[in-house]
Coordinates of C-alpha atoms in Angstrom, one line a residue:
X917 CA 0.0 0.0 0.0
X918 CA 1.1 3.6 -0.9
X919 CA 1.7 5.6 2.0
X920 CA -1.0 9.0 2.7
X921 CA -0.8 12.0 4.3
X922 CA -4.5 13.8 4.5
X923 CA -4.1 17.6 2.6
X924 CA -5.6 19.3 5.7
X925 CA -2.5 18.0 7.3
X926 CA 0.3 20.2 7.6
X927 CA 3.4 20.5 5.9
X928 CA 5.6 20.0 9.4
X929 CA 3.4 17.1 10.2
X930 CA 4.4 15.5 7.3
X931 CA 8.2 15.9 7.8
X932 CA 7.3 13.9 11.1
X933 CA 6.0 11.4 9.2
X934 CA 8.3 10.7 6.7
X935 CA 11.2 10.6 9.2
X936 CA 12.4 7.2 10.1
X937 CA 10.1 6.1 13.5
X938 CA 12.6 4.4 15.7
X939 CA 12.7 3.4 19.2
X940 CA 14.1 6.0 22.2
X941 CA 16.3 4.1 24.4
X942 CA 18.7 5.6 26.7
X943 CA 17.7 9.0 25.5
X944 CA 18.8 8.5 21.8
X945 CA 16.6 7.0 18.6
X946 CA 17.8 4.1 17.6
X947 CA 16.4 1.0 15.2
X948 CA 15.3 -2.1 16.5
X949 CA 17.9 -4.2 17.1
X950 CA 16.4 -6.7 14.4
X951 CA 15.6 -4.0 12.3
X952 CA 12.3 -5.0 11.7
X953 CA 9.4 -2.3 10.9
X954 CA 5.9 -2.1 10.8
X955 CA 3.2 -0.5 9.3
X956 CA 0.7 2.1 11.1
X957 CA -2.7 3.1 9.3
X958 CA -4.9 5.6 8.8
X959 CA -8.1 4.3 10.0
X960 CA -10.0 6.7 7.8
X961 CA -8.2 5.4 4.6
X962 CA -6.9 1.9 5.3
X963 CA -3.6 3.1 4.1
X964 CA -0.4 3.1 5.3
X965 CA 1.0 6.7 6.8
X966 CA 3.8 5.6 8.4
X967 CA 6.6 2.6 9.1
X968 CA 7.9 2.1 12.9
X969 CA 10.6 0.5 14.2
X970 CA 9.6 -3.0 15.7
X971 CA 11.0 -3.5 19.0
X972 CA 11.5 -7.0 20.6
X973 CA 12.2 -9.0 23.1
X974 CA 16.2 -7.4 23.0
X975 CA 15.1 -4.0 22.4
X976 CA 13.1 -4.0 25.6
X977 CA 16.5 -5.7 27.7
X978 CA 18.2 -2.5 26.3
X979 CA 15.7 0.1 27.8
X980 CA 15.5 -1.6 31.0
X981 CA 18.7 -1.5 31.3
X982 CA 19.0 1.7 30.6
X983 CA 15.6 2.9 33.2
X984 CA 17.7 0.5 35.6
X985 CA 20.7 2.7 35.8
X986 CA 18.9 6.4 35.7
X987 CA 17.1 4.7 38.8
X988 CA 20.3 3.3 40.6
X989 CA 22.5 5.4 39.8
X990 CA 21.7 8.7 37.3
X991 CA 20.8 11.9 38.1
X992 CA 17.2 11.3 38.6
X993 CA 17.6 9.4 42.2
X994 CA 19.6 12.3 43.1
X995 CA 17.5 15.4 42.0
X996 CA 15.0 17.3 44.2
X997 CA 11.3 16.5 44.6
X998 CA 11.4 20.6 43.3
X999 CA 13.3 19.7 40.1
X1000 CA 11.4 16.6 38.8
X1001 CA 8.4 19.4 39.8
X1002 CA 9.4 21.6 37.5
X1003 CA 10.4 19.5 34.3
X1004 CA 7.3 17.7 34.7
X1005 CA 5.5 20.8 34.4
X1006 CA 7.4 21.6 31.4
X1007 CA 6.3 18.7 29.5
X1008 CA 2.5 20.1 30.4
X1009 CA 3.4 23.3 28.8
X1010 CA 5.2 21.3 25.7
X1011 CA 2.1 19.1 25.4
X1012 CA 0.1 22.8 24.9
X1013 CA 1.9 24.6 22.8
X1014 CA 2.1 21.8 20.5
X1015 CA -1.8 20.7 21.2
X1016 CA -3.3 20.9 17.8
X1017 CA 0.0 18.9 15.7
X1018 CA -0.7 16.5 19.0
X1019 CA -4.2 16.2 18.0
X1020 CA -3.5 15.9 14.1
X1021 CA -1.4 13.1 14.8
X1022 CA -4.6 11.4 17.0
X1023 CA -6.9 11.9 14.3
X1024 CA -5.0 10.7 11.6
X1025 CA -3.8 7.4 13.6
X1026 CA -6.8 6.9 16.0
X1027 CA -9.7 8.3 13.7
X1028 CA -11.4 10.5 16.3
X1029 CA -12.5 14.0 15.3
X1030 CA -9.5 16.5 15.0
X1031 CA -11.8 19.2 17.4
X1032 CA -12.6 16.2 19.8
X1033 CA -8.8 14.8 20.5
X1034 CA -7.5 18.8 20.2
X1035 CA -10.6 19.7 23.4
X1036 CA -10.2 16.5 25.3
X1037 CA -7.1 14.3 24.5
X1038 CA -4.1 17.1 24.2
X1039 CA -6.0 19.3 27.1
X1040 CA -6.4 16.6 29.9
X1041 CA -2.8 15.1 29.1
X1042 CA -1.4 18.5 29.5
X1043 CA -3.5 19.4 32.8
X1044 CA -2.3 15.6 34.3
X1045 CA 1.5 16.5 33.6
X1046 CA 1.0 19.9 35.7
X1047 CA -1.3 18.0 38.3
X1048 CA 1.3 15.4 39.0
X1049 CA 4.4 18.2 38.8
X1050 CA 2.3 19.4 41.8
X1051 CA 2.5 16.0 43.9
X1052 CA 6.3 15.5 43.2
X1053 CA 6.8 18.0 46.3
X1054 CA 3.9 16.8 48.1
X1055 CA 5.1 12.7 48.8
X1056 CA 5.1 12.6 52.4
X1057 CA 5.5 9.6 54.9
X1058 CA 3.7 9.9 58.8
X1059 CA 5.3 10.1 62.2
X1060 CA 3.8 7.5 64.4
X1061 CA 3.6 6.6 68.2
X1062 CA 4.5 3.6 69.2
X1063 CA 3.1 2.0 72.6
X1064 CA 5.1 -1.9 72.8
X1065 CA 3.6 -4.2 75.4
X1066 CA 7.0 -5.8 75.8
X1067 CA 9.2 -2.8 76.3
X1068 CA 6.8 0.0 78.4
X1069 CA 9.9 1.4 79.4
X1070 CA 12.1 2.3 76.1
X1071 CA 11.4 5.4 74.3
X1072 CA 10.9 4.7 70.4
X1073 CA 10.9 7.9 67.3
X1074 CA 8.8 5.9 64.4
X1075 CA 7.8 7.6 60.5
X1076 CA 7.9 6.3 57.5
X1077 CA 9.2 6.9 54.2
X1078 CA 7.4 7.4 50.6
X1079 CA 9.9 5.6 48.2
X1080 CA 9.4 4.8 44.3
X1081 CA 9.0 1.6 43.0
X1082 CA 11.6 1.5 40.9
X1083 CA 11.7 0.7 37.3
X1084 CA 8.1 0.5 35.7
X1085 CA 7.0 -1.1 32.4
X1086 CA 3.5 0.7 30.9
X1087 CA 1.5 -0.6 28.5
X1088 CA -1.1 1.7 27.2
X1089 CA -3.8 1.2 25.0
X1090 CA -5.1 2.6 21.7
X1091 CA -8.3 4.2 22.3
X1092 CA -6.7 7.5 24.1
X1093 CA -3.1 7.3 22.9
X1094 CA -2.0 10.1 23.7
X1095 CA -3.9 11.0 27.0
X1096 CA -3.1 7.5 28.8
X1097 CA 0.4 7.9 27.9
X1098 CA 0.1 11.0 30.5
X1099 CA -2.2 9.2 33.0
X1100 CA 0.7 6.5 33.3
X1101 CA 3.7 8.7 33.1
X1102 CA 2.7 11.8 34.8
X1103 CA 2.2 9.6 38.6
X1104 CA 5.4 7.4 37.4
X1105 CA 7.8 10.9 37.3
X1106 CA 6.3 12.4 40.3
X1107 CA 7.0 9.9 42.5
X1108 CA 11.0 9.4 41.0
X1109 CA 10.1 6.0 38.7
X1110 CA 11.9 5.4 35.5
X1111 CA 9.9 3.9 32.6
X1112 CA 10.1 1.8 29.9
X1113 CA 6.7 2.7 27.8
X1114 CA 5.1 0.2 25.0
X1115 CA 2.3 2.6 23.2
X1116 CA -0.6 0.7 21.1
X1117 CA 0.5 -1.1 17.8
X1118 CA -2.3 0.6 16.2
X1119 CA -1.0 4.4 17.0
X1120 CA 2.2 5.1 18.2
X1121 CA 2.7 8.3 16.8
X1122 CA 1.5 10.4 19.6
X1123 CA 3.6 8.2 21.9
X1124 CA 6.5 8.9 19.9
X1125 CA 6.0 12.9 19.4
X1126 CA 5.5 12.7 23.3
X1127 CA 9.3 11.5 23.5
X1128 CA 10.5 13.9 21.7
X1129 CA 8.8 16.8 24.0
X1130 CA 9.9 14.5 27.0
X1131 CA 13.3 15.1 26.0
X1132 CA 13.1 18.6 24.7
X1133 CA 11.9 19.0 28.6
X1134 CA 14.9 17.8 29.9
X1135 CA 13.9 14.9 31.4
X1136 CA 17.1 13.1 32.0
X1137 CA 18.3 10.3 29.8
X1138 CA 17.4 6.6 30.5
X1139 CA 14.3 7.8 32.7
X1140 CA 11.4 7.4 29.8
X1141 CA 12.2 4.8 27.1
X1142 CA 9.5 4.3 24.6
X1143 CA 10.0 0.9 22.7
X1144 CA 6.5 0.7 19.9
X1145 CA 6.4 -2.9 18.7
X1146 CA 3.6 -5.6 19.2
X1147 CA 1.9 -6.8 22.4
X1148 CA 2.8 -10.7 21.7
X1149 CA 6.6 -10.0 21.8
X1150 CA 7.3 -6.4 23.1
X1151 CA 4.4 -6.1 25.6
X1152 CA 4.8 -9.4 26.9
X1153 CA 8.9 -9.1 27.4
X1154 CA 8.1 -6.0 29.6
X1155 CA 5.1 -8.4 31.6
X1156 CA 7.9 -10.9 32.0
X1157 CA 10.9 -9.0 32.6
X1158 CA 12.7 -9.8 35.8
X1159 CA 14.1 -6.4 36.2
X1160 CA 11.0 -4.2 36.2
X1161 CA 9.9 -3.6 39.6
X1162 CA 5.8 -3.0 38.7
X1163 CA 4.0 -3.2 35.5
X1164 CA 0.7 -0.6 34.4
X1165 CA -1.6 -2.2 31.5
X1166 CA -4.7 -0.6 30.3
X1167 CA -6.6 -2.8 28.3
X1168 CA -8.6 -5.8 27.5
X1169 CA -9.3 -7.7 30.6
X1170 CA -8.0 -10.9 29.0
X1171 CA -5.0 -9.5 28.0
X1172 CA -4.5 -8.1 31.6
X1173 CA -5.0 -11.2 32.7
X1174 CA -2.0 -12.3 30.6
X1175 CA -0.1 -10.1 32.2
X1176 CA -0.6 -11.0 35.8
X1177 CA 0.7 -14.1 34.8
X1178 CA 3.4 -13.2 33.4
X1179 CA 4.4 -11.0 36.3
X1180 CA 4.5 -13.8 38.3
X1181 CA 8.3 -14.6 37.5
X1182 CA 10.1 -12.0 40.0
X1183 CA 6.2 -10.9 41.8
X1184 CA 6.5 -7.7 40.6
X1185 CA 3.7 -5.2 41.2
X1186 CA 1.0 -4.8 39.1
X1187 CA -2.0 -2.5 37.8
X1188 CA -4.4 -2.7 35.4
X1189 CA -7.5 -0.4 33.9
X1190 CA -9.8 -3.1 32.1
X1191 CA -12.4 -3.2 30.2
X1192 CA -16.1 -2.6 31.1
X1193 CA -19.8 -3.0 30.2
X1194 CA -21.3 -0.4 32.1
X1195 CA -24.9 0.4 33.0
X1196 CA -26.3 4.1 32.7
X1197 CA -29.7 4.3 34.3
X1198 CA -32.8 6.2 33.2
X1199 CA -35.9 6.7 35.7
X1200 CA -38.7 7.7 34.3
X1201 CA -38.4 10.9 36.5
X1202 CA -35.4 12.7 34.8
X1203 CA -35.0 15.1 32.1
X1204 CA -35.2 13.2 29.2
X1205 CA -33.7 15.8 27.3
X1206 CA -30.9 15.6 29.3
X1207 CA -30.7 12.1 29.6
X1208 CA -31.3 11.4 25.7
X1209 CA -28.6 13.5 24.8
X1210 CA -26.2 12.3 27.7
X1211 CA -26.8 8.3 26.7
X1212 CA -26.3 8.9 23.4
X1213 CA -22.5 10.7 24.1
X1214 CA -22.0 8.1 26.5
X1215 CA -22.0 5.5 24.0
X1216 CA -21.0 7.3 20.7
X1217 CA -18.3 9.6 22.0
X1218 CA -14.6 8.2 20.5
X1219 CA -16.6 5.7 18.3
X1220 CA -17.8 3.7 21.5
X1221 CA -14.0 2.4 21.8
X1222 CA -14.2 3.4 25.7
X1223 CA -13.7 1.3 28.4
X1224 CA -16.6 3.1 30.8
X1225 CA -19.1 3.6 27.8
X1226 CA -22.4 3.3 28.7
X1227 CA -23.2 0.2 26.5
X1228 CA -26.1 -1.3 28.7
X1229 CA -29.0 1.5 28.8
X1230 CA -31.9 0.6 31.2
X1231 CA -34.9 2.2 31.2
X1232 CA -37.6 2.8 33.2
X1233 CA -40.3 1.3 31.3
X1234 CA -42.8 4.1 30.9
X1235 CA -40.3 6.0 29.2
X1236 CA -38.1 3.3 27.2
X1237 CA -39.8 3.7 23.6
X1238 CA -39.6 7.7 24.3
X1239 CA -36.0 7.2 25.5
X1240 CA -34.8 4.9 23.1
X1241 CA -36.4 6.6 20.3
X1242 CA -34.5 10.2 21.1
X1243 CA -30.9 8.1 21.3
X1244 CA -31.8 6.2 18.0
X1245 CA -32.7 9.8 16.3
X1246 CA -29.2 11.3 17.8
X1247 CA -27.4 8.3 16.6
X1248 CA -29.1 8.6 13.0
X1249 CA -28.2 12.3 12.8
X1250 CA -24.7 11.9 13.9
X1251 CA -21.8 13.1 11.0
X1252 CA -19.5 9.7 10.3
X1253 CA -16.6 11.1 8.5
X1254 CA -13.2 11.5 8.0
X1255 CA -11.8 13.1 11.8
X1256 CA -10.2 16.0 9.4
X1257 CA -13.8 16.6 8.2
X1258 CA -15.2 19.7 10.4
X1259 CA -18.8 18.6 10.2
X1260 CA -17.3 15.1 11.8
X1261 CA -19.0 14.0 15.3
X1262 CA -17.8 10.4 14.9
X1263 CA -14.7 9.0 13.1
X1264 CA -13.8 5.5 11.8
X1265 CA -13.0 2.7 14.2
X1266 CA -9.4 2.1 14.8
X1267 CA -8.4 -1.0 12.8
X1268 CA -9.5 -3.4 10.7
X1269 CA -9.4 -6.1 13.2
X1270 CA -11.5 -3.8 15.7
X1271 CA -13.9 -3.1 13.1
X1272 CA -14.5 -6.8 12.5
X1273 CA -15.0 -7.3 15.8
X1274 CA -17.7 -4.5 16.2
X1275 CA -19.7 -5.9 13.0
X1276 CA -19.1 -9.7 14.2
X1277 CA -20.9 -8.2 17.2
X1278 CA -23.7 -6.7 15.1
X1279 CA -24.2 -9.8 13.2
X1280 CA -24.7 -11.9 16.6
X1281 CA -27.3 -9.4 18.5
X1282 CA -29.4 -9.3 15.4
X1283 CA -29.4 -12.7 15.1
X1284 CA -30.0 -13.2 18.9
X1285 CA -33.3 -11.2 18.0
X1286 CA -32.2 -7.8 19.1
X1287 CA -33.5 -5.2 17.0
X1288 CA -31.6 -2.3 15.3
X1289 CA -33.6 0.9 16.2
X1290 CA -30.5 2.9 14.6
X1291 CA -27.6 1.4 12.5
X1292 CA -26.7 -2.2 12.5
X1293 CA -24.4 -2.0 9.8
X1294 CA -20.6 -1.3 8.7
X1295 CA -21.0 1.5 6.1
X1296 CA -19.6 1.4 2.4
X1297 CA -16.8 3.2 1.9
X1298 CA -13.4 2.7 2.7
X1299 CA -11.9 2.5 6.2
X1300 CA -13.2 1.1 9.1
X1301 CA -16.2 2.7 9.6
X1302 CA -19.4 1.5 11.7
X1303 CA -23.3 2.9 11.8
X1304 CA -23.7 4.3 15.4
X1305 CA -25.8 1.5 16.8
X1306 CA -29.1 1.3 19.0
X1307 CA -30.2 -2.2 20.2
X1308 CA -33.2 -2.7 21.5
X1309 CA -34.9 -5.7 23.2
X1310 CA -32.0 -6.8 23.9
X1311 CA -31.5 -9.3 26.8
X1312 CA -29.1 -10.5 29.6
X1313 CA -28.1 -13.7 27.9
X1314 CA -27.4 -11.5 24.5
X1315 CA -23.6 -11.5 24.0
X1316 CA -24.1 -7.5 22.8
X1317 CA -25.3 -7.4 26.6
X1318 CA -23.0 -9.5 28.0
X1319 CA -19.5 -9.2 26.5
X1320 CA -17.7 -5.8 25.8
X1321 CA -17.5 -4.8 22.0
X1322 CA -15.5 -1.1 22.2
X1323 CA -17.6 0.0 19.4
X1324 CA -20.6 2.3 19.0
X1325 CA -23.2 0.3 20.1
X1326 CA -26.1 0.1 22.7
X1327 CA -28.2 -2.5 23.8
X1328 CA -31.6 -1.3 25.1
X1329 CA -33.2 -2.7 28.1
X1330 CA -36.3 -1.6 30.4
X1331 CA -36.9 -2.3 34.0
X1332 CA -39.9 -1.6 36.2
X1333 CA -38.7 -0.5 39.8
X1334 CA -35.9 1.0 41.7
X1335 CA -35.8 -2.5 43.5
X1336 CA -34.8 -4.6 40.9
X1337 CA -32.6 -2.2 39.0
X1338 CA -29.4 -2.8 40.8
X1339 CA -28.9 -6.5 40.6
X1340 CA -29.8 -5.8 36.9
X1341 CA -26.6 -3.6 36.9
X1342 CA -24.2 -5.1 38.8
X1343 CA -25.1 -8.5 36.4
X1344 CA -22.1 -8.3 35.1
X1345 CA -18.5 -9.2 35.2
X1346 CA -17.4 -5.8 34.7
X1347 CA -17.1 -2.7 37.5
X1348 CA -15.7 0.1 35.7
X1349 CA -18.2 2.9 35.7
X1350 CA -22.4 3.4 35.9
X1351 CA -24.3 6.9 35.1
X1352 CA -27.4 7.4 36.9
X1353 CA -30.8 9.9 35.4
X1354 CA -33.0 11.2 37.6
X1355 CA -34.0 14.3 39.6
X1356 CA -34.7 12.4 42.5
X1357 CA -31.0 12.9 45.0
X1358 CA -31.7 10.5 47.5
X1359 CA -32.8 7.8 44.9
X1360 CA -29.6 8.4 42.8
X1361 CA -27.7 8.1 46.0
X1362 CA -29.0 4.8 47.2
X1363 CA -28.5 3.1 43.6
X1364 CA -24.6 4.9 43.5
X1365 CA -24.2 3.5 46.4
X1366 CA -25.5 -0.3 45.3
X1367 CA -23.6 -0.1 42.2
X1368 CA -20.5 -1.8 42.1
X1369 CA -18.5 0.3 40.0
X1370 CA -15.4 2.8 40.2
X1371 CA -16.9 5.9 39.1
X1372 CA -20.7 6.8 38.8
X1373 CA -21.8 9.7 37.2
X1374 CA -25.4 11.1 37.9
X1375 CA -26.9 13.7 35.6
X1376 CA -23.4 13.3 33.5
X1377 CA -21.3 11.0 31.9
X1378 CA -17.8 10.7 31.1
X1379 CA -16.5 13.6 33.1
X1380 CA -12.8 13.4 34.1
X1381 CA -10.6 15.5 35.7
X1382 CA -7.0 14.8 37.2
X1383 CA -8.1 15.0 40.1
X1384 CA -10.8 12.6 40.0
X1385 CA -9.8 8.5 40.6
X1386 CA -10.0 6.2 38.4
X1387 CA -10.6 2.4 38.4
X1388 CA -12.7 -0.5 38.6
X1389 CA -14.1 -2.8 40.4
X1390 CA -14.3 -7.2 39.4
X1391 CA -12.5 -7.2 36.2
X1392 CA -12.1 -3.6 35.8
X1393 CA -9.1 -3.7 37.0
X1394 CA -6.5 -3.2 40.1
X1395 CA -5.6 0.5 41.4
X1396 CA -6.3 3.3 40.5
X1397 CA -5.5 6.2 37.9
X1398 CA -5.7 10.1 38.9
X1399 CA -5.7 11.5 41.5
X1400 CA -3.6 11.3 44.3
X1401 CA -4.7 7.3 44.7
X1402 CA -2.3 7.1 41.7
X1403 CA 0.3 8.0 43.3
X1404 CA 0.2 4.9 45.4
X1405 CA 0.8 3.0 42.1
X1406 CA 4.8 3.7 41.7
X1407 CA 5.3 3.7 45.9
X1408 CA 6.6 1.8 48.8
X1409 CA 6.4 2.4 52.3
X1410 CA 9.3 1.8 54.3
X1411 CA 8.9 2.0 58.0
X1412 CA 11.7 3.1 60.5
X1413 CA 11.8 2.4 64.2
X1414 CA 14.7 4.5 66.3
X1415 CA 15.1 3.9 70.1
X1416 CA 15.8 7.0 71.6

């Protein structure tokens, strides 16, 4: 396949292109050590825009090695809590005053709308680089009294002591390339980790503009590695590797799974953000205009390829055909296009092999006797686009209900009382997220407190801040990202015990 650049794209984007994409090891680019490329896609196009080096199984023993030594022994062990501050910060600032070539490259290797990954994907990864610059001089340990039964009459001073984990491998995902990169990174530097970063096989581009900007901060050499290869031999060498201290996935849940046991070798920490198949509630007292509008974004909003997307709608049924008829006119209304397009509200899937999966998916509702209210189909043109989907009468046993897709597609369902709704929400295997429609408080309260879920949003959906936690519960995931709970992530707590 000929390689592409879209028109609307800038001339300096295209120079980044065109360079050789190569691995950043020990602070310097360098090829795979096989030499090996592969190709990355425009999702829009299905043609090639770009060849990256392939790193392996001996390209991720040279970053380690390399993260090893800037943690033992470089400059970054030895630099103040204040300094780390401030170069983290930087990269904030670098992240913004590069933000729309940052979300140029997003849209042309993820798909989503240029104006959506330019508002949400470059902003938020700049405001978690300058959150987490703020906790670097904040990582405090506790004094604390000590009253021992066997010695009542020996005086003891006890505290203890924040310390990073050491080295880190991340693996991060494809579906927010750039911005997960920050949510993984940003708590890794604070706390004094070095990292050896794996971005998505499907878009590394962002990952490896971010390196650049990491360096052109000053982040000292050895302390972020980026190798972009595949997750069978790459991702799994960093799962594996006996000298990484902890490893951060966000992904599939089988996949993480995969990675728990390959970690097993040398018990090194681990944390994962998984998938979900999360509920978002209607009662059939809340603003329907509000909650029309708000299901549909929760579902449609990157091309559905979100872990916390609202993909199971209940509603109450007195208002489930007027509910499901307002998301089903949203979704028909909705501008598919080409992310570069301006009148775009919702790009191409990422990949061919996620695009198969989303229409396999299709295929197996409709013929479980779900009905398409809105979509159903893949849509004729080339890339990997999919028809914003409404399901309805769907059902529990339905794999559309059941399973995750990460596509745009909802499966309908009604209920009848506030009793019966949660244990139709928590039947699932997931716990990522749950939204929540109604004007009655105390109602949502009682049914955010039965959910079992990380994060539930009532009268909203997907709102994040840096601030906020992250994380799930079942097979969502273990930890957290954001907020200060991330921090905990990349730490150990020593304790010390003087006698006086």
């Amino acid at each position: 396949m000929s390689t592409t650049t879209p028109s609307s794209v800038p001339e300096s984007l295209q120079s980044f292109l065109s360079a050789p994409k190569k691995l950043l090891i020990d602070g310097h680019w360098v090829d795979s050590c096989s030499g090996n490329t592969f190709d990355v896609y425009d999702p829009a196009t299905d043609q090639v825009i770009a060849q990256v080096a392939e790193g392996e199984s001996a390209d991720v023993d040279l970053a380690v090695s390399a993260a090893r030594e800037a943690f033992d022994k470089g400059p970054w062990p030895k630099m103040t809590a204040s300094d780390r501050s401030r170069l983290i910060w930087k990269i904030g600032e670098l992240i913004e005053e590069h933000a729309v070539e940052l979300a140029q490259l997003e849209t042309l290797d993820n798909g989503k709308p240029f104006s959506i990954a330019k508002a949400a994907d470059v902003a938020l990864a700049a405001d978690m680089f300058r959150y987490m610059a703020g906790w670097a001089t904040k990582i405090e340990g506790n004094t604390i009294p000590l009253n021992v039964p066997y010695a009542p009459d020996r005086e003891f001073h006890a505290f203890t002591l924040k310390e990073p984990i050491g080295v880190v491998g991340q693996i991060i995902p494809w579906n927010f390339p750039l911005l997960m990169a920050a949510w993984k990174l940003g708590p890794a530097l604070a706390t004094g980790c070095t990292v050896v970063l794996k971005p998505a096989e499907q878009t590394p581009l962002s990952a490896i503009r971010l390196g650049e900007l990491v360096q052109e901060a000053g982040i000292p050499d050895g302390v972020v590695n980026i190798i972009t290869g595949f997750g069978e031999t790459a991702g799994a060498a960093i799962a594996s590797h006996e000298k990484i201290d902890k490893v951060a996935f966000t992904g599939s849940t089988e996949v993480g799974k995969l990675i728990i046991n390959a970690a097993t070798g040398n018990l090194k920490k681990v944390t994962l953000e998984l998938g979900g198949k999360s509920p978002n509630v209607v009662y059939d007292d809340a603003d329907l205009d509000l909650a029309i509008a708000g299901a549909a974004d929760a579902i449609f909003f990157n091309q559905g390829q979100v872990c916390s997307a609202g993909s199971r709608l209940f509603v109450q049924k007195g208002i489930y055909d007027d509910v499901v008829a307002g998301v089903s006119e949203i979704a028909k209304n909705l501008k598919v296009g080409n992310g570069f397009d301006e009148a775009t509200q919702m790009g191409p899937l990422v990949s061919r092999e996620q695009f198969q999966r989303v229409t396999g998916y299709l295929k197996a509702g409709l013929e479980a006797g779900a009905e398409a209210s809105a979509g159903g189909a893949s849509l004729d043109r080339p890339g990997y686009f999919v028809q914003p989907t409404v399901l309805k009468n769907a059902s529990a046993e339905m794999s559309v209900v059941r399973e995750e897709i990460f596509g745009p597609v909802v499966a309908a369902m009604s209920f009848e009382n506030d009793s019966e709704i949660a244990s139709q929400a928590n039947n699932s295997a997931y716990g990522l997220a749950a939204g929540i429609w109604t004007r009655d408080i105390s109602k949502a309260y009682r049914l955010a407190k039965a959910v079992k879920a990380g994060t539930v949003w009532i009268n909203c959906y997907s709102i994040f801040d840096a601030a906020l936690p992250f994380g799930g519960y079942k097979q969502s995931g273990w930890g957290r990202e954001m907020g200060h709970a991330a921090l905990e992530n990349y730490l150990q707590t020593k304790s010390v015990c003087i006698q006086i």
